[in-house]
Amino acid sequence: MKTVLSLELSLINYSVKGLGYGANLLMVRLGCKGEGEVFHSDELVARLRRIALQLRRDVLKMTTKAGSGHPGGSLSAADIITALYFHHLRHDPKNPKWEDRDRFILSKGHSCPVLYAALARCGYFPVEELWRLRKIGSMLQGHPDMLKTPGVEASTGNLGQGLSIGIGMALAARLDGKDYRVYVMLGDGELDEGQVWEAAMAASHFRLNNITAIVDYNGLQLDGFTEDIMSLEPLAEKWRAFGWHTIEIDGHNMRQILDALDMAVMVKGKPTAIIAHTVKGKGVSFMENRVEFHGKALTEEQLRKALEELRWEG
Amino acid sequence: MREKAYTRDAYGRTLIELGRIRKEIVVLDADLSTSTRTAWFGREFPDRFFNFGVAEANMMSAAAGLASSGKIPFVSTFAVFATGRAYNQYRTSIAYPNLNVKIVATHSGISVGEDGPTHFCIEDIAIMRALPNTTVLVPADAVETEAAVKASVDHYGPVYIRLSRPKLPVIYEEGYRWRGEKLTFRIGGSVTLREGEDVTLVASGLMVSRALDAAEALAREGIEAAVIDLYSIKPIDRETLTEAARRTGAIVTCEEHNVCGGVGSAVAEVLVETVPVPMEMVGVKDTFAESGSMEDLLTKYGLTSKDIVEAAKRVIKRKS
Ligand SMILES: Cc1ncc(C[n+]2csc(CCOP(=O)(O)OP(=O)(O)O)c2C)c(N)n1
Ligand SMILES: [Mg+2]
């Protein structure tokens, strides 16, 4: 009963946003996908929200310890990264090079603190490594390095390239007859790069339904608000015009994230873009929606305050 | 102990000063204006400042259009994006038609530090000096940065100016003086900071102050090293370099750049044709390096004054 209710709720939620992909939900209801997988249990959602909180704490601790890094965009991505690594992705931390694993590419590579936290917490490497972020000799570079860090699928940090890398992986899956999926997370500022749209065009041209782009739409880039620096709207219409099945969600609502990821799996003949509306610095009152925390670590004092706010309240 | 200052601060200030008198100056940035300091110009002259977002290629070709319509565009972003992300746009829209665009790139070299190899740029000198029509300048401190930016406006044609992230020791006195003497920043010029008979240290950018420290350390051991601040990599001061090779018979080049294709290569290209002498190159030894604090990196990758001292001793041994 409860699960049905939650589906109805999320349906309302989506259609209120005028996104009209009830058809997908219908497919779900008609049994194209097992019920247990579609209607995410309260226990699962609670477990994931708890993990997301842990990742946020890790992000702030590791960047403060490093004395630099990008906490803002790490916090906006934390819930999505959690949903991927702790539920949705098919992967094996003990076997990072497993051929059939799903691939996740953090195209907005500067947000790697949250990726590192997720990789450590699910067992790719010891959590202690997090405290050596950005130090000489560390496996955790300032931006993702696929040679140094187990679980990192692509060396990113120069914005605009991840979706193209993902297309290559998706094409390889098709050539090799493999059913792994590719997920690419992009920043909204990153969407300024022309290459993103070259990739968007190519993915739909090649009819890649095994790739999902996730836009961390936090409304901020390095110099200020995206609408002031380089306006993106109407963003969903852009992705649709480029041939993508496009879903808009609240990127901090775990249930919506899980639903959207599942739906992307079911879309046939075209790639899916999930536009996740997020808040930069999410979870810490004095960081939320503030451009100055894009690329600056918290002081010890700020960290203490932030960690007080990041406590489990159910 | 020298005082330290940001070269990018000097750039930001100089842009405003120039902007007041040269109305044809326009400034372009790609979502890094807070870091490159072009935001200061943007605040003063909002109509002449364009933030293109994270879109370097678009910005670079737009600069070409502005220049061919009579403007003097200053284009800024980090070195790795200016020369890497928009290379072909620079090459074909700007260098080939010899347009009057000034590219001022910050965050060059490995002194970028914690952001790591994706954000280092140890290849920009090689890339830019390989392109015809291109002037390549590498100021050694904040004072020289101001002089370089001003000189670039008085020169018609594409100019690449390479700046750093960290504060650099201030070498020159205010108004671009060395030991009281007023200097002129000349495209194709250099500054001889110190005379010496045993070896010449040819340095650029962040390495100039380290070369001066090395020369002092060498002097304590009875070795007299000349020091040249080679701020203009292209065109290059052939006369001064040739004369130094003739007089000291040994050269050490010092650069915060890959030893492939950078300052050492540029100097060697001159000397093999004029006065070939033994040379040693202090620089990044063809590796991407890694994340770390600036000092840790400069030490691990061999860019300290101690490394220069050792190279000087090695090259002196090789003199015939
Ligand atoms: C090609 C490139 N240009 C510039 C930068 C410098 N930079 C790092 S983060 C950033 C802003 C990115 O904004 P966004 O994609 O919205 O990231 P988020 O808000 O999620 O942190 C910029 C310009 C870069 N990393 N790569
Ligand atoms: Mg953003």
XYZ file of C-alpha atoms and ligand atoms in Angstrom:
661
model
C 0.000 0.000 0.000
C 2.668 2.363 1.058
C 4.741 1.783 -2.053
C 1.804 2.395 -4.350
C 1.155 5.610 -2.529
C 4.710 6.696 -2.977
C 4.507 5.962 -6.675
C 1.393 8.070 -6.938
C 3.134 10.806 -5.054
C 6.159 10.798 -7.258
C 3.910 10.663 -10.283
C 2.155 13.775 -9.112
C 5.472 15.305 -8.355
C 6.759 14.686 -11.864
C 3.609 15.712 -13.663
C 3.343 18.850 -11.608
C 6.670 19.725 -13.111
C 5.011 19.157 -16.468
C 7.407 16.487 -17.545
C 4.876 14.009 -18.798
C 6.629 10.716 -18.765
C 3.706 8.896 -17.263
C 4.118 6.453 -20.120
C 7.237 5.083 -18.514
C 5.577 4.668 -15.202
C 2.807 2.871 -16.977
C 5.336 0.458 -18.459
C 6.601 -0.108 -14.976
C 3.089 -0.848 -13.775
C 2.452 -3.164 -16.677
C 5.237 -5.301 -15.400
C 8.150 -4.469 -17.702
C 10.180 -4.275 -14.554
C 9.903 -6.245 -11.329
C 7.789 -4.532 -8.742
C 10.335 -4.842 -5.975
C 12.876 -2.897 -8.004
C 10.593 -0.098 -8.997
C 8.955 0.677 -5.725
C 11.883 1.423 -3.567
C 11.318 0.485 0.016
C 11.422 2.985 2.812
C 14.256 0.985 4.318
C 16.323 1.364 1.166
C 15.653 5.079 0.937
C 16.535 5.581 4.595
C 19.713 3.543 4.228
C 20.806 5.571 1.219
C 20.018 8.894 2.851
C 22.131 7.858 5.800
C 25.029 6.978 3.500
C 24.670 10.290 1.649
C 25.038 12.044 4.979
C 28.209 10.091 5.662
C 29.617 11.047 2.252
C 28.869 14.706 2.900
C 30.744 14.519 6.193
C 33.646 12.779 4.458
C 33.772 15.426 1.728
C 34.059 18.285 4.179
C 36.582 16.534 6.405
C 38.829 15.519 3.533
C 38.849 18.915 1.829
C 39.507 20.772 5.069
C 42.328 18.356 5.826
C 43.705 18.921 2.315
C 43.291 22.680 2.721
C 41.755 22.955 -0.750
C 39.304 21.286 -3.103
C 35.735 21.712 -4.284
C 33.154 21.029 -1.570
C 30.132 22.885 -3.077
C 29.609 20.735 -6.157
C 30.467 17.620 -4.159
C 27.578 18.235 -1.795
C 25.113 18.901 -4.610
C 26.070 15.573 -6.191
C 26.133 13.516 -2.986
C 22.632 12.022 -3.127
C 22.930 10.974 -6.767
C 26.376 9.474 -6.274
C 25.033 7.566 -3.278
C 22.083 6.181 -5.233
C 24.449 5.039 -7.964
C 27.220 3.414 -5.939
C 25.135 1.985 -3.112
C 22.182 0.721 -5.088
C 21.864 1.253 -8.807
C 25.235 0.456 -10.368
C 26.271 -3.114 -11.118
C 29.803 -3.131 -9.815
C 32.217 -5.025 -7.610
C 34.619 -3.008 -5.462
C 36.833 -6.078 -5.064
C 37.116 -6.364 -8.823
C 37.285 -2.810 -10.217
C 38.211 -4.013 -13.702
C 35.311 -6.486 -13.989
C 34.402 -6.390 -17.685
C 30.654 -6.364 -17.184
C 30.560 -3.568 -14.638
C 28.491 -0.460 -15.204
C 30.674 2.589 -15.775
C 30.294 5.892 -13.973
C 32.192 8.930 -15.235
C 32.403 12.075 -13.176
C 32.736 14.545 -16.013
C 32.664 17.443 -13.537
C 35.885 16.030 -12.145
C 36.473 18.773 -9.591
C 33.716 17.181 -7.477
C 35.854 14.090 -6.970
C 35.872 14.347 -3.156
C 32.353 12.885 -3.113
C 33.322 10.216 -5.644
C 36.364 9.280 -3.548
C 34.215 9.113 -0.419
C 31.756 6.793 -2.193
C 34.517 4.579 -3.564
C 36.157 4.311 -0.156
C 32.917 3.679 1.703
C 31.930 0.886 -0.660
C 35.315 -0.758 -0.413
C 37.504 0.150 -3.383
C 40.234 1.332 -1.031
C 40.647 2.026 2.696
C 38.808 5.028 4.125
C 42.119 6.286 5.567
C 43.193 7.215 2.035
C 40.604 9.995 2.083
C 42.665 11.934 4.595
C 45.609 12.014 2.170
C 43.628 13.791 -0.551
C 45.802 16.135 -2.661
C 48.979 15.300 -0.733
C 52.121 14.351 -2.552
C 52.293 10.598 -3.191
C 48.539 10.116 -2.614
C 46.333 7.875 -4.754
C 43.717 10.644 -4.544
C 44.627 13.424 -6.941
C 43.021 16.860 -6.994
C 41.064 15.683 -10.019
C 40.215 12.065 -10.951
C 43.103 9.914 -12.197
C 42.086 6.535 -13.630
C 45.601 5.125 -13.250
C 46.066 6.018 -9.612
C 42.627 5.413 -8.071
C 40.798 2.060 -8.189
C 37.219 2.571 -9.335
C 37.860 5.804 -11.224
C 36.829 5.135 -14.826
C 38.173 8.239 -16.572
C 40.698 10.988 -15.945
C 38.612 14.141 -15.883
C 38.865 17.669 -14.537
C 39.089 19.552 -17.778
C 35.370 20.065 -18.213
C 33.344 18.953 -21.201
C 34.930 15.632 -22.036
C 33.171 12.992 -19.936
C 30.092 12.484 -22.066
C 32.235 11.817 -25.125
C 34.293 9.283 -23.168
C 31.029 7.695 -22.079
C 29.880 7.427 -25.689
C 33.050 5.509 -26.477
C 32.348 3.075 -23.658
C 28.716 2.687 -24.721
C 29.732 1.991 -28.306
C 32.255 -0.585 -27.068
C 29.526 -2.305 -25.039
C 27.430 -2.597 -28.150
C 30.360 -3.951 -30.198
C 31.190 -6.507 -27.515
C 27.562 -7.550 -27.003
C 27.715 -6.506 -23.364
C 24.817 -5.163 -21.368
C 26.697 -2.868 -19.027
C 25.464 0.701 -18.791
C 27.312 3.994 -18.775
C 26.459 6.920 -16.490
C 27.993 10.359 -16.888
C 27.537 13.181 -14.426
C 27.939 16.707 -15.753
C 27.882 20.113 -14.110
C 25.479 22.772 -15.320
C 28.354 25.193 -15.872
C 30.096 22.406 -17.722
C 27.225 22.416 -20.223
C 28.715 25.666 -21.597
C 31.334 23.553 -23.341
C 30.444 22.942 -26.975
C 31.820 19.420 -26.749
C 28.949 18.429 -24.462
C 26.517 19.195 -27.274
C 28.664 17.434 -29.841
C 28.408 14.411 -27.588
C 24.685 14.918 -27.060
C 24.192 14.898 -30.810
C 26.355 11.808 -31.275
C 24.713 9.733 -28.543
C 21.270 10.104 -30.045
C 22.637 9.678 -33.566
C 24.138 6.347 -32.548
C 20.888 5.460 -30.739
C 22.732 4.713 -27.552
C 20.175 3.668 -24.987
C 22.880 2.310 -22.711
C 24.110 5.738 -21.674
C 22.557 8.083 -19.131
C 23.641 11.670 -18.628
C 22.952 13.225 -15.245
C 23.136 17.004 -14.982
C 23.872 18.380 -11.534
C 21.759 21.484 -12.028
C 22.810 23.495 -9.002
C 22.554 26.850 -10.754
C 26.096 27.936 -9.924
C 29.394 27.821 -11.748
C 32.789 29.235 -10.765
C 32.174 32.927 -11.438
C 28.544 33.074 -10.295
C 24.997 31.940 -11.111
C 24.663 30.061 -14.395
C 21.840 32.350 -15.479
C 24.162 35.363 -15.107
C 27.304 33.826 -16.580
C 25.866 31.793 -19.471
C 22.177 31.067 -19.425
C 21.094 27.480 -20.008
C 17.333 27.672 -20.131
C 15.257 26.115 -21.517
C 17.545 23.252 -20.614
C 15.210 20.261 -20.801
C 14.031 21.416 -24.210
C 17.633 21.535 -25.384
C 18.272 17.912 -24.410
C 15.002 16.848 -25.990
C 15.859 18.712 -29.176
C 19.135 16.792 -29.261
C 17.168 13.544 -29.228
C 17.397 12.579 -25.579
C 14.661 11.199 -23.405
C 14.712 13.835 -20.695
C 13.588 13.576 -17.085
C 13.660 16.345 -14.485
C 13.905 15.466 -10.828
C 14.743 16.894 -7.453
C 18.319 15.707 -7.127
C 18.087 15.526 -3.356
C 14.958 13.369 -3.279
C 16.316 9.843 -3.026
C 13.140 8.228 -4.266
C 13.016 10.406 -7.349
C 16.666 9.697 -8.067
C 16.124 5.945 -7.838
C 13.006 6.088 -10.012
C 14.702 8.185 -12.667
C 17.715 5.863 -12.833
C 15.382 2.889 -13.256
C 13.377 4.597 -15.939
C 16.464 5.413 -17.946
C 17.146 1.687 -18.138
C 13.787 1.112 -19.773
C 13.957 3.766 -22.460
C 14.528 2.199 -25.855
C 16.290 3.602 -28.893
C 17.610 6.800 -27.351
C 19.798 8.006 -24.520
C 18.319 9.471 -21.349
C 19.230 12.729 -19.665
C 18.312 13.227 -16.035
C 18.270 16.885 -15.135
C 18.661 16.875 -11.387
C 17.696 20.118 -9.695
C 20.131 20.468 -6.832
C 21.537 22.965 -4.381
C 25.239 23.673 -4.352
C 26.599 23.073 -0.851
C 23.444 21.082 0.033
C 23.142 20.101 3.681
C 25.155 22.895 5.270
C 23.149 26.084 5.824
C 25.991 28.532 5.362
C 27.266 26.805 2.215
C 24.009 26.388 0.337
C 23.756 28.324 -2.879
C 26.955 30.232 -2.137
C 29.486 30.585 -4.932
C 32.447 31.051 -2.596
C 32.311 27.394 -1.583
C 32.778 26.219 -5.154
C 36.504 25.799 -4.800
C 37.376 26.564 -1.223
C 37.693 24.184 1.707
C 36.097 25.007 5.048
C 38.212 26.290 7.899
C 38.427 24.078 10.997
C 35.842 26.267 12.708
C 33.450 26.143 9.742
C 33.960 22.389 9.532
C 32.947 21.948 13.148
C 29.752 23.912 12.551
C 29.019 22.034 9.343
C 29.446 18.634 10.961
C 27.021 19.667 13.686
C 24.426 20.269 10.993
C 25.148 17.005 9.222
C 23.595 14.651 11.725
C 21.119 11.854 11.135
C 17.623 12.891 12.037
C 15.797 10.094 10.268
C 63.988 37.139 1.809
C 62.059 38.781 -1.010
C 58.507 40.022 -0.662
C 55.910 38.070 -2.613
C 53.068 39.171 -4.877
C 50.612 37.637 -7.302
C 51.452 38.177 -10.951
C 47.751 37.814 -11.739
C 46.942 40.681 -9.362
C 49.398 42.820 -11.286
C 47.677 41.756 -14.494
C 44.234 42.660 -13.144
C 45.415 46.097 -12.041
C 47.280 46.812 -15.262
C 44.246 45.885 -17.355
C 42.169 48.517 -15.582
C 44.897 51.117 -16.011
C 45.151 50.347 -19.731
C 41.388 50.119 -20.092
C 41.030 53.729 -18.995
C 43.231 55.048 -21.780
C 42.692 52.462 -24.525
C 38.984 52.236 -25.217
C 39.545 49.530 -27.810
C 40.646 47.065 -25.123
C 38.043 44.381 -24.443
C 38.449 41.466 -22.037
C 37.216 37.910 -22.438
C 37.184 35.150 -19.851
C 35.760 31.647 -19.535
C 34.281 31.314 -16.053
C 37.606 31.885 -14.339
C 37.541 35.663 -14.050
C 37.717 35.510 -10.256
C 40.953 33.522 -10.518
C 42.531 35.347 -13.457
C 41.503 38.743 -11.984
C 39.832 39.895 -15.191
C 36.705 40.249 -13.016
C 38.276 43.502 -11.791
C 38.196 44.913 -15.317
C 34.656 43.579 -15.652
C 33.541 45.540 -12.617
C 35.137 48.738 -13.913
C 34.106 48.355 -17.555
C 31.118 45.985 -17.691
C 30.385 46.870 -21.322
C 33.817 45.784 -22.461
C 33.960 42.530 -20.507
C 32.565 39.243 -21.801
C 32.323 36.086 -19.736
C 31.786 33.217 -22.141
C 31.155 30.610 -19.469
C 33.144 27.389 -19.564
C 33.636 27.637 -23.328
C 37.237 28.410 -24.198
C 37.077 27.498 -27.878
C 34.131 29.771 -28.472
C 35.825 32.576 -26.564
C 39.050 32.286 -28.543
C 37.418 32.521 -31.949
C 35.179 35.356 -30.725
C 38.378 37.219 -29.827
C 39.431 36.845 -33.452
C 36.225 38.518 -34.587
C 36.652 41.358 -32.116
C 40.255 41.872 -33.210
C 39.411 41.909 -36.906
C 36.842 44.590 -36.058
C 39.444 46.861 -34.491
C 39.344 45.851 -30.838
C 42.281 44.690 -28.737
C 40.981 41.593 -26.977
C 42.678 40.287 -23.841
C 41.707 36.647 -23.449
C 42.233 34.967 -20.101
C 41.826 31.532 -18.589
C 44.210 28.949 -17.094
C 47.184 28.079 -19.308
C 46.044 24.494 -19.829
C 42.733 25.684 -21.264
C 44.085 28.679 -23.202
C 46.625 26.608 -25.078
C 45.047 23.163 -24.867
C 41.319 23.581 -25.010
C 41.366 26.341 -27.625
C 44.558 25.481 -29.466
C 43.156 25.116 -32.945
C 40.948 28.178 -32.544
C 44.023 30.191 -31.567
C 46.098 28.717 -34.348
C 43.729 29.228 -37.218
C 41.491 32.141 -36.204
C 44.221 34.264 -34.588
C 47.850 33.279 -35.246
C 47.437 32.498 -38.931
C 45.746 35.838 -39.769
C 48.113 37.595 -37.324
C 45.325 39.234 -35.358
C 45.929 41.602 -32.480
C 44.839 39.311 -29.629
C 46.599 39.128 -26.251
C 46.267 35.874 -24.377
C 47.127 36.145 -20.724
C 47.086 32.695 -19.168
C 47.379 32.136 -15.429
C 48.029 28.902 -13.492
C 50.898 27.715 -15.653
C 53.463 25.102 -14.649
C 53.237 22.763 -11.684
C 53.093 25.488 -9.024
C 49.322 25.155 -9.471
C 49.871 22.590 -6.704
C 46.943 20.680 -5.188
C 44.635 20.779 -8.234
C 47.065 18.373 -9.864
C 48.221 17.376 -13.353
C 44.884 18.000 -15.089
C 45.368 21.661 -14.244
C 49.133 21.934 -14.669
C 50.484 23.261 -17.909
C 54.024 22.231 -18.677
C 53.646 22.387 -22.444
C 52.265 25.840 -23.244
C 55.604 27.458 -24.106
C 56.335 24.626 -26.527
C 52.891 24.838 -28.113
C 52.784 28.591 -28.473
C 56.317 29.135 -29.653
C 55.816 26.522 -32.364
C 53.209 28.799 -33.941
C 54.305 31.498 -36.404
C 53.366 35.143 -35.660
C 53.193 34.375 -31.935
C 55.080 36.296 -29.258
C 55.673 34.346 -26.034
C 56.399 36.255 -22.817
C 57.080 34.818 -19.358
C 57.399 37.528 -16.692
C 59.381 36.725 -13.564
C 57.376 38.698 -11.012
C 54.475 41.105 -10.509
C 56.478 44.166 -11.562
C 57.635 42.570 -14.776
C 54.083 41.357 -15.430
C 52.866 44.929 -15.546
C 55.655 45.804 -17.963
C 54.891 42.797 -20.157
C 51.163 43.509 -20.354
C 51.851 47.126 -21.302
C 54.430 46.136 -23.912
C 51.982 43.676 -25.430
C 49.520 46.471 -26.164
C 52.179 48.510 -27.939
C 52.974 45.555 -30.164
C 50.652 44.629 -33.019
C 49.952 40.905 -33.256
C 49.184 37.890 -31.100
C 50.982 37.758 -27.752
C 50.907 34.951 -25.190
C 51.755 35.957 -21.615
C 52.333 33.175 -19.107
C 51.463 33.831 -15.452
C 51.327 31.758 -12.282
C 48.872 30.801 -9.563
C 51.000 31.419 -6.446
C 52.559 34.613 -5.216
C 56.062 34.960 -6.636
C 59.044 36.640 -4.966
C 59.294 40.234 -6.151
C 62.615 40.719 -7.914
C 62.295 44.134 -9.492
C 61.827 47.453 -7.788
C 58.714 49.487 -8.444
C 58.475 50.991 -11.896
C 60.521 48.088 -13.304
C 63.972 48.860 -11.927
C 66.872 46.580 -11.129
C 69.274 47.861 -8.491
C 67.959 51.356 -9.073
C 68.371 51.272 -12.818
C 65.257 51.799 -14.907
C 64.670 48.955 -17.359
C 62.762 48.809 -20.609
C 60.688 45.746 -21.324
C 61.414 44.888 -24.923
C 59.714 42.107 -26.864
C 62.703 39.981 -27.827
C 64.746 41.290 -24.909
C 66.080 39.985 -21.583
C 67.577 41.301 -18.358
C 71.063 40.402 -17.209
C 70.585 40.398 -13.447
C 74.055 39.345 -12.500
C 77.427 39.076 -14.200
C 79.670 36.044 -13.818
C 82.416 34.278 -15.724
C 82.005 30.583 -14.914
C 78.497 29.722 -16.053
C 75.296 31.453 -17.170
C 71.940 30.651 -15.607
C 69.164 31.472 -18.077
C 65.827 31.464 -16.300
C 62.250 32.482 -16.882
C 59.149 33.018 -14.755
C 59.101 31.531 -11.288
C 62.600 30.113 -11.805
C 64.312 33.515 -12.030
C 64.324 34.115 -8.277
C 65.528 30.553 -7.782
C 68.355 31.145 -10.247
C 69.366 34.256 -8.308
C 69.410 32.212 -5.095
C 71.469 29.540 -6.851
C 73.970 32.148 -8.068
C 74.439 33.356 -4.506
C 74.952 29.816 -3.265
C 77.470 29.200 -6.052
C 79.293 32.437 -5.203
C 79.779 31.162 -1.657
C 81.633 28.228 -3.205
C 83.719 30.499 -5.394
C 81.775 29.944 -8.611
C 80.713 33.094 -10.433
C 77.409 32.623 -12.249
C 75.759 35.127 -14.556
C 71.957 35.234 -14.371
C 69.695 36.188 -17.261
C 65.962 36.757 -16.902
C 64.783 35.516 -20.275
C 61.278 36.965 -20.223
C 60.831 36.884 -23.996
C 60.939 33.302 -25.225
C 59.852 34.276 -28.696
C 61.294 36.335 -30.228
C 64.417 35.394 -28.297
C 67.420 37.567 -27.406
C 69.988 35.847 -29.633
C 72.677 38.436 -29.031
C 72.647 38.270 -25.253
C 72.482 34.474 -25.218
C 75.299 34.112 -27.738
C 77.451 36.586 -25.862
C 76.811 34.760 -22.580
C 77.750 31.432 -24.125
C 80.910 32.918 -25.543
C 81.920 34.503 -22.254
C 81.038 31.774 -19.774
C 81.231 28.687 -21.982
C 78.448 26.886 -20.087
C 74.706 27.385 -19.810
C 72.024 26.163 -17.415
C 68.433 26.846 -18.418
C 65.794 26.967 -15.684
C 62.097 26.698 -16.456
C 58.873 25.610 -14.826
C 57.913 23.721 -17.967
C 58.641 20.413 -19.622
C 62.238 20.245 -20.828
C 60.781 19.112 -24.175
C 60.205 22.168 -26.291
C 60.411 24.885 -23.648
C 62.940 27.525 -22.641
C 65.881 25.109 -22.702
C 64.984 24.011 -26.201
C 64.574 27.600 -27.362
C 67.999 28.560 -25.981
C 69.603 25.449 -27.462
C 68.144 26.261 -30.862
C 70.042 29.553 -30.775
C 73.318 28.278 -29.392
C 73.715 25.286 -31.694
C 73.815 27.811 -34.511
C 76.020 30.413 -32.842
C 78.270 29.275 -29.988
C 77.590 25.651 -29.042
C 78.603 25.125 -25.410
C 77.698 22.482 -22.815
C 74.167 22.971 -21.502
C 72.052 21.532 -18.723
C 68.306 21.941 -18.534
C 66.543 22.325 -15.220
C 62.836 21.767 -15.781
C 60.094 19.196 -15.528
C 61.544 15.972 -16.886
C 58.753 14.899 -19.230
C 56.263 13.783 -16.607
C 52.741 14.942 -15.757
C 53.724 15.030 -12.067
C 50.982 14.845 -9.407
C 48.931 16.744 -6.837
C 50.712 18.248 -3.867
C 51.747 21.502 -2.279
C 53.721 23.787 -4.541
C 56.922 23.475 -2.512
C 56.655 19.665 -2.296
C 56.223 19.526 -6.052
C 59.012 21.937 -6.947
C 61.311 19.881 -4.722
C 60.258 16.441 -5.926
C 60.357 17.431 -9.577
C 63.760 19.095 -9.402
C 63.005 22.811 -9.606
C 64.792 24.155 -6.522
C 67.797 26.454 -6.357
C 69.734 23.407 -5.162
C 68.908 21.632 -8.413
C 70.211 24.646 -10.306
C 73.417 24.663 -8.254
C 74.005 20.996 -9.021
C 73.292 21.476 -12.718
C 75.744 24.393 -12.771
C 78.479 22.254 -11.256
C 77.785 19.461 -13.723
C 77.903 21.748 -16.722
C 81.101 23.445 -15.558
C 82.743 20.022 -15.392
C 81.768 19.468 -19.002
C 83.572 22.611 -20.231
C 86.510 21.714 -22.423
C 37.729 23.083 -19.594
C 37.696 23.689 -18.243
N 37.599 25.022 -18.139
C 37.599 25.613 -16.914
C 37.703 24.847 -15.779
C 37.769 25.513 -14.408
N 36.548 25.203 -13.644
C 36.540 24.247 -12.700
S 35.024 24.023 -12.030
C 34.369 25.250 -12.984
C 32.915 25.593 -12.857
C 32.078 24.409 -13.124
O 30.749 24.650 -12.840
P 29.752 23.444 -12.801
O 29.976 22.584 -13.987
O 28.410 24.006 -12.647
O 30.219 22.617 -11.534
P 29.552 22.506 -10.079
O 28.631 23.656 -9.887
O 28.814 21.219 -10.076
O 30.695 22.496 -9.113
C 35.345 25.808 -13.817
C 35.102 26.891 -14.772
C 37.824 23.452 -15.941
N 37.978 22.632 -14.893
N 37.806 22.903 -17.176
Mg 27.007 24.099 -11.170
